mmCIF file with all atom_site columns, C-alpha atoms in Angstrom:
data_model
loop_
_atom_site.group_PDB
_atom_site.id
_atom_site.type_symbol
_atom_site.label_atom_id
_atom_site.label_alt_id
_atom_site.label_comp_id
_atom_site.label_asym_id
_atom_site.label_entity_id
_atom_site.label_seq_id
_atom_site.pdbx_PDB_ins_code
_atom_site.Cartn_x
_atom_site.Cartn_y
_atom_site.Cartn_z
_atom_site.occupancy
_atom_site.B_iso_or_equiv
_atom_site.pdbx_formal_charge
_atom_site.auth_seq_id
_atom_site.auth_comp_id
_atom_site.auth_asym_id
_atom_site.auth_atom_id
_atom_site.pdbx_PDB_model_num
ATOM 1   C CA . ILE A 1 1   ? 95.576  258.218 15.035 1.00 90.00 ? 1   ILE A CA 1
ATOM 2   C CA . THR A 1 2   ? 95.981  261.198 17.328 1.00 92.00 ? 2   THR A CA 1
ATOM 3   C CA . ALA A 1 3   ? 97.106  264.490 15.818 1.00 94.00 ? 3   ALA A CA 1
ATOM 4   C CA . THR A 1 4   ? 97.717  267.729 17.695 1.00 93.00 ? 4   THR A CA 1
ATOM 5   C CA . TRP A 1 5   ? 99.173  271.055 16.699 1.00 92.00 ? 5   TRP A CA 1
ATOM 6   C CA . ARG A 1 6   ? 99.917  274.309 18.452 1.00 92.00 ? 6   ARG A CA 1
ATOM 7   C CA . ILE A 1 7   ? 101.387 277.710 17.818 1.00 91.00 ? 7   ILE A CA 1
ATOM 8   C CA . VAL A 1 8   ? 104.291 278.587 20.076 1.00 88.00 ? 8   VAL A CA 1
ATOM 9   C CA . VAL A 1 9   ? 105.441 282.144 20.654 1.00 89.00 ? 9   VAL A CA 1
ATOM 10  C CA . ASP A 1 10  ? 108.919 282.058 22.117 1.00 76.00 ? 10  ASP A CA 1
ATOM 11  C CA . ALA A 1 11  ? 111.554 284.769 22.315 1.00 54.00 ? 11  ALA A CA 1
ATOM 12  C CA . ASP A 1 12  ? 114.268 282.160 21.746 1.00 54.00 ? 12  ASP A CA 1
ATOM 13  C CA . CYS A 1 13  ? 112.271 280.440 18.966 1.00 47.00 ? 13  CYS A CA 1
ATOM 14  C CA . GLN A 1 14  ? 112.713 277.086 20.657 1.00 52.00 ? 14  GLN A CA 1
ATOM 15  C CA . ALA A 1 15  ? 109.361 275.372 20.283 1.00 47.00 ? 15  ALA A CA 1
ATOM 16  C CA . SER A 1 16  ? 110.559 271.920 21.289 1.00 56.00 ? 16  SER A CA 1
ATOM 17  C CA . THR A 1 17  ? 108.054 270.915 23.925 1.00 55.00 ? 17  THR A CA 1
ATOM 18  C CA . ALA A 1 18  ? 107.346 267.378 22.738 1.00 58.00 ? 18  ALA A CA 1
ATOM 19  C CA . ASP A 1 19  ? 105.970 265.145 25.442 1.00 65.00 ? 19  ASP A CA 1
ATOM 20  C CA . LEU A 1 20  ? 108.083 262.020 25.159 1.00 67.00 ? 20  LEU A CA 1
ATOM 21  C CA . SER A 1 21  ? 107.003 260.604 28.514 1.00 71.00 ? 21  SER A CA 1
ATOM 22  C CA . SER A 1 22  ? 105.081 257.810 26.776 1.00 68.00 ? 22  SER A CA 1
ATOM 23  C CA . PHE A 1 23  ? 108.177 256.744 24.798 1.00 69.00 ? 23  PHE A CA 1
ATOM 24  C CA . LYS A 1 24  ? 109.918 253.757 26.327 1.00 72.00 ? 24  LYS A CA 1
ATOM 25  C CA . VAL A 1 25  ? 112.636 251.573 24.876 1.00 71.00 ? 25  VAL A CA 1
ATOM 26  C CA . PRO A 1 26  ? 111.055 248.134 25.012 1.00 75.00 ? 26  PRO A CA 1
ATOM 27  C CA . THR A 1 27  ? 112.745 245.159 26.604 1.00 80.00 ? 27  THR A CA 1
ATOM 28  C CA . SER A 1 28  ? 111.869 241.479 26.836 1.00 85.00 ? 28  SER A CA 1
ATOM 29  C CA . LYS A 1 29  ? 111.813 241.392 30.648 1.00 87.00 ? 29  LYS A CA 1
ATOM 30  C CA . ALA A 1 30  ? 108.002 241.468 30.867 1.00 86.00 ? 30  ALA A CA 1
ATOM 31  C CA . PHE A 1 31  ? 107.640 238.471 28.556 1.00 89.00 ? 31  PHE A CA 1
ATOM 32  C CA . PRO A 1 32  ? 107.574 234.837 29.656 1.00 94.00 ? 32  PRO A CA 1
ATOM 33  C CA . GLU A 1 33  ? 110.221 232.452 28.392 1.00 94.00 ? 33  GLU A CA 1
ATOM 34  C CA . ALA A 1 34  ? 109.587 230.713 25.067 1.00 94.00 ? 34  ALA A CA 1
ATOM 35  C CA . ASP A 1 35  ? 109.781 226.952 24.853 1.00 93.00 ? 35  ASP A CA 1
ATOM 36  C CA . GLN A 1 36  ? 113.284 225.722 24.189 1.00 91.00 ? 36  GLN A CA 1
ATOM 37  C CA . PRO A 1 37  ? 113.900 225.200 20.457 1.00 89.00 ? 37  PRO A CA 1
ATOM 38  C CA . VAL A 1 38  ? 113.861 221.530 19.470 1.00 89.00 ? 38  VAL A CA 1
ATOM 39  C CA . LEU A 1 39  ? 117.237 221.689 17.718 1.00 86.00 ? 39  LEU A CA 1
ATOM 40  C CA . LEU A 1 40  ? 118.898 222.972 20.883 1.00 86.00 ? 40  LEU A CA 1
ATOM 41  C CA . ASN A 1 41  ? 117.232 220.295 23.025 1.00 81.00 ? 41  ASN A CA 1
ATOM 42  C CA . VAL A 1 42  ? 118.445 217.552 20.652 1.00 84.00 ? 42  VAL A CA 1
ATOM 43  C CA . SER A 1 43  ? 121.964 218.940 20.949 1.00 83.00 ? 43  SER A CA 1
ATOM 44  C CA . GLY A 1 44  ? 121.737 219.032 24.742 1.00 87.00 ? 44  GLY A CA 1
ATOM 45  C CA . LEU A 1 45  ? 121.830 222.845 24.765 1.00 88.00 ? 45  LEU A CA 1
ATOM 46  C CA . ALA A 1 46  ? 119.368 225.381 26.131 1.00 90.00 ? 46  ALA A CA 1
ATOM 47  C CA . LEU A 1 47  ? 118.737 229.094 25.876 1.00 90.00 ? 47  LEU A CA 1
ATOM 48  C CA . TYR A 1 48  ? 119.441 231.253 28.905 1.00 89.00 ? 48  TYR A CA 1
ATOM 49  C CA . PRO A 1 49  ? 116.255 232.672 30.473 1.00 91.00 ? 49  PRO A CA 1
ATOM 50  C CA . ARG A 1 50  ? 116.874 236.147 28.976 1.00 89.00 ? 50  ARG A CA 1
ATOM 51  C CA . GLN A 1 51  ? 117.373 234.573 25.533 1.00 89.00 ? 51  GLN A CA 1
ATOM 52  C CA . ALA A 1 52  ? 114.145 232.582 25.887 1.00 91.00 ? 52  ALA A CA 1
ATOM 53  C CA . GLN A 1 53  ? 112.313 235.803 26.848 1.00 92.00 ? 53  GLN A CA 1
ATOM 54  C CA . ALA A 1 54  ? 113.752 237.603 23.804 1.00 89.00 ? 54  ALA A CA 1
ATOM 55  C CA . LEU A 1 55  ? 112.726 234.691 21.577 1.00 90.00 ? 55  LEU A CA 1
ATOM 56  C CA . HIS A 1 56  ? 109.175 234.795 22.987 1.00 92.00 ? 56  HIS A CA 1
ATOM 57  C CA . ARG A 1 57  ? 108.989 238.541 22.373 1.00 90.00 ? 57  ARG A CA 1
ATOM 58  C CA . MET A 1 58  ? 110.277 238.178 18.792 1.00 89.00 ? 58  MET A CA 1
ATOM 59  C CA . LEU A 1 59  ? 107.682 235.476 18.088 1.00 92.00 ? 59  LEU A CA 1
ATOM 60  C CA . GLU A 1 60  ? 104.937 237.707 19.507 1.00 91.00 ? 60  GLU A CA 1
ATOM 61  C CA . ILE A 1 61  ? 106.101 240.655 17.367 1.00 89.00 ? 61  ILE A CA 1
ATOM 62  C CA . GLU A 1 62  ? 106.134 238.528 14.214 1.00 91.00 ? 62  GLU A CA 1
ATOM 63  C CA . SER A 1 63  ? 102.624 237.265 15.063 1.00 91.00 ? 63  SER A CA 1
ATOM 64  C CA . GLY A 1 64  ? 101.386 240.871 15.238 1.00 88.00 ? 64  GLY A CA 1
ATOM 65  C CA . ASN A 1 65  ? 100.591 240.671 18.964 1.00 88.00 ? 65  ASN A CA 1
ATOM 66  C CA . VAL A 1 66  ? 102.871 243.493 20.166 1.00 84.00 ? 66  VAL A CA 1
ATOM 67  C CA . ALA A 1 67  ? 101.702 247.073 19.671 1.00 83.00 ? 67  ALA A CA 1
ATOM 68  C CA . PHE A 1 68  ? 104.239 249.687 18.687 1.00 82.00 ? 68  PHE A CA 1
ATOM 69  C CA . ASN A 1 69  ? 103.564 253.362 19.341 1.00 82.00 ? 69  ASN A CA 1
ATOM 70  C CA . GLU A 1 70  ? 104.713 255.462 16.364 1.00 85.00 ? 70  GLU A CA 1
ATOM 71  C CA . MET A 1 71  ? 105.346 259.144 17.072 1.00 86.00 ? 71  MET A CA 1
ATOM 72  C CA . GLU A 1 72  ? 106.116 261.955 14.639 1.00 90.00 ? 72  GLU A CA 1
ATOM 73  C CA . HIS A 1 73  ? 107.069 265.425 15.882 1.00 90.00 ? 73  HIS A CA 1
ATOM 74  C CA . SER A 1 74  ? 107.608 268.403 13.597 1.00 92.00 ? 74  SER A CA 1
ATOM 75  C CA . GLU A 1 75  ? 108.497 272.031 14.319 1.00 91.00 ? 75  GLU A CA 1
ATOM 76  C CA . HIS A 1 76  ? 108.476 274.871 11.797 1.00 90.00 ? 76  HIS A CA 1
ATOM 77  C CA . GLU A 1 77  ? 109.593 278.381 12.648 1.00 89.00 ? 77  GLU A CA 1
ATOM 78  C CA . LEU A 1 78  ? 107.979 281.214 10.719 1.00 89.00 ? 78  LEU A CA 1
ATOM 79  C CA . PRO A 1 79  ? 110.975 283.116 9.289  1.00 90.00 ? 79  PRO A CA 1
ATOM 80  C CA . GLY A 1 80  ? 111.593 286.527 10.792 1.00 88.00 ? 80  GLY A CA 1
ATOM 81  C CA . THR A 1 81  ? 109.284 285.906 13.753 1.00 88.00 ? 81  THR A CA 1
ATOM 82  C CA . ASN A 1 82  ? 109.416 284.272 17.138 1.00 87.00 ? 82  ASN A CA 1
ATOM 83  C CA . VAL A 1 83  ? 106.458 282.059 16.210 1.00 90.00 ? 83  VAL A CA 1
ATOM 84  C CA . SER A 1 84  ? 106.631 278.335 15.496 1.00 89.00 ? 84  SER A CA 1
ATOM 85  C CA . LEU A 1 85  ? 104.061 275.774 14.439 1.00 91.00 ? 85  LEU A CA 1
ATOM 86  C CA . VAL A 1 86  ? 104.455 272.476 16.268 1.00 91.00 ? 86  VAL A CA 1
ATOM 87  C CA . ALA A 1 87  ? 102.650 269.312 15.198 1.00 94.00 ? 87  ALA A CA 1
ATOM 88  C CA . ASP A 1 88  ? 102.565 265.844 16.765 1.00 92.00 ? 88  ASP A CA 1
ATOM 89  C CA . VAL A 1 89  ? 101.024 262.693 15.322 1.00 94.00 ? 89  VAL A CA 1
ATOM 90  C CA . GLU A 1 90  ? 100.791 259.396 17.151 1.00 91.00 ? 90  GLU A CA 1
ATOM 91  C CA . ARG A 1 91  ? 99.367  255.999 16.208 1.00 92.00 ? 91  ARG A CA 1
ATOM 92  C CA . GLU A 1 92  ? 99.505  252.478 17.499 1.00 89.00 ? 92  GLU A CA 1
ATOM 93  C CA . ASN A 1 93  ? 100.639 249.902 14.987 1.00 87.00 ? 93  ASN A CA 1
ATOM 94  C CA . ASN A 1 94  ? 101.511 246.227 14.980 1.00 86.00 ? 94  ASN A CA 1
ATOM 95  C CA . LEU A 1 95  ? 104.840 246.202 13.189 1.00 80.00 ? 95  LEU A CA 1
ATOM 96  C CA . LYS A 1 96  ? 106.897 243.169 12.357 1.00 83.00 ? 96  LYS A CA 1
ATOM 97  C CA . GLY A 1 97  ? 110.652 242.964 12.689 1.00 82.00 ? 97  GLY A CA 1
ATOM 98  C CA . GLY A 1 98  ? 112.945 244.814 15.027 1.00 80.00 ? 98  GLY A CA 1
ATOM 99  C CA . VAL A 1 99  ? 116.441 245.027 16.403 1.00 79.00 ? 99  VAL A CA 1
ATOM 100 C CA . LEU A 1 100 ? 117.882 242.602 18.922 1.00 77.00 ? 100 LEU A CA 1
ATOM 101 C CA . ALA A 1 101 ? 120.454 244.827 20.607 1.00 77.00 ? 101 ALA A CA 1
ATOM 102 C CA . ASP A 1 102 ? 121.913 242.780 23.425 1.00 75.00 ? 102 ASP A CA 1
ATOM 103 C CA . ALA A 1 103 ? 125.473 243.423 24.550 1.00 77.00 ? 103 ALA A CA 1
ATOM 104 C CA . MET A 1 104 ? 128.340 241.734 22.727 1.00 81.00 ? 104 MET A CA 1
ATOM 105 C CA . GLY A 1 105 ? 128.565 238.158 23.903 1.00 79.00 ? 105 GLY A CA 1
ATOM 106 C CA . GLY A 1 106 ? 124.908 238.178 24.979 1.00 75.00 ? 106 GLY A CA 1
ATOM 107 C CA . GLY A 1 107 ? 123.898 235.257 22.761 1.00 73.00 ? 107 GLY A CA 1
ATOM 108 C CA . LYS A 1 108 ? 122.188 237.025 19.844 1.00 74.00 ? 108 LYS A CA 1
ATOM 109 C CA . THR A 1 109 ? 123.350 234.464 17.289 1.00 76.00 ? 109 THR A CA 1
ATOM 110 C CA . VAL A 1 110 ? 121.764 231.583 19.177 1.00 72.00 ? 110 VAL A CA 1
ATOM 111 C CA . THR A 1 111 ? 118.575 233.547 19.935 1.00 64.00 ? 111 THR A CA 1
ATOM 112 C CA . THR A 1 112 ? 117.904 234.474 16.312 1.00 61.00 ? 112 THR A CA 1
#
């Protein structure tokens, strides 16, 4: 866990200086394709490459092999002043579950 805090003196009382450069919306593009599910092979069907990558990523997440960077950012202005206390906490965690947010018609039903 990494925790930082700072006092910000700002005439506009806008302390928001969070560094979100490390935040990235993850995709499945960096993952290899999973093996085709047996039930699809028996039916003569196959996942598209992007679906097979998403399946591989979901299996890795559920196995606890994908790190997730949790970030918490909090700002508190001291009333009647132009001073704010800003705190940031960050930790790496292996979370299970997630959201498969492909476009409509992208094959989510088959992938999951």
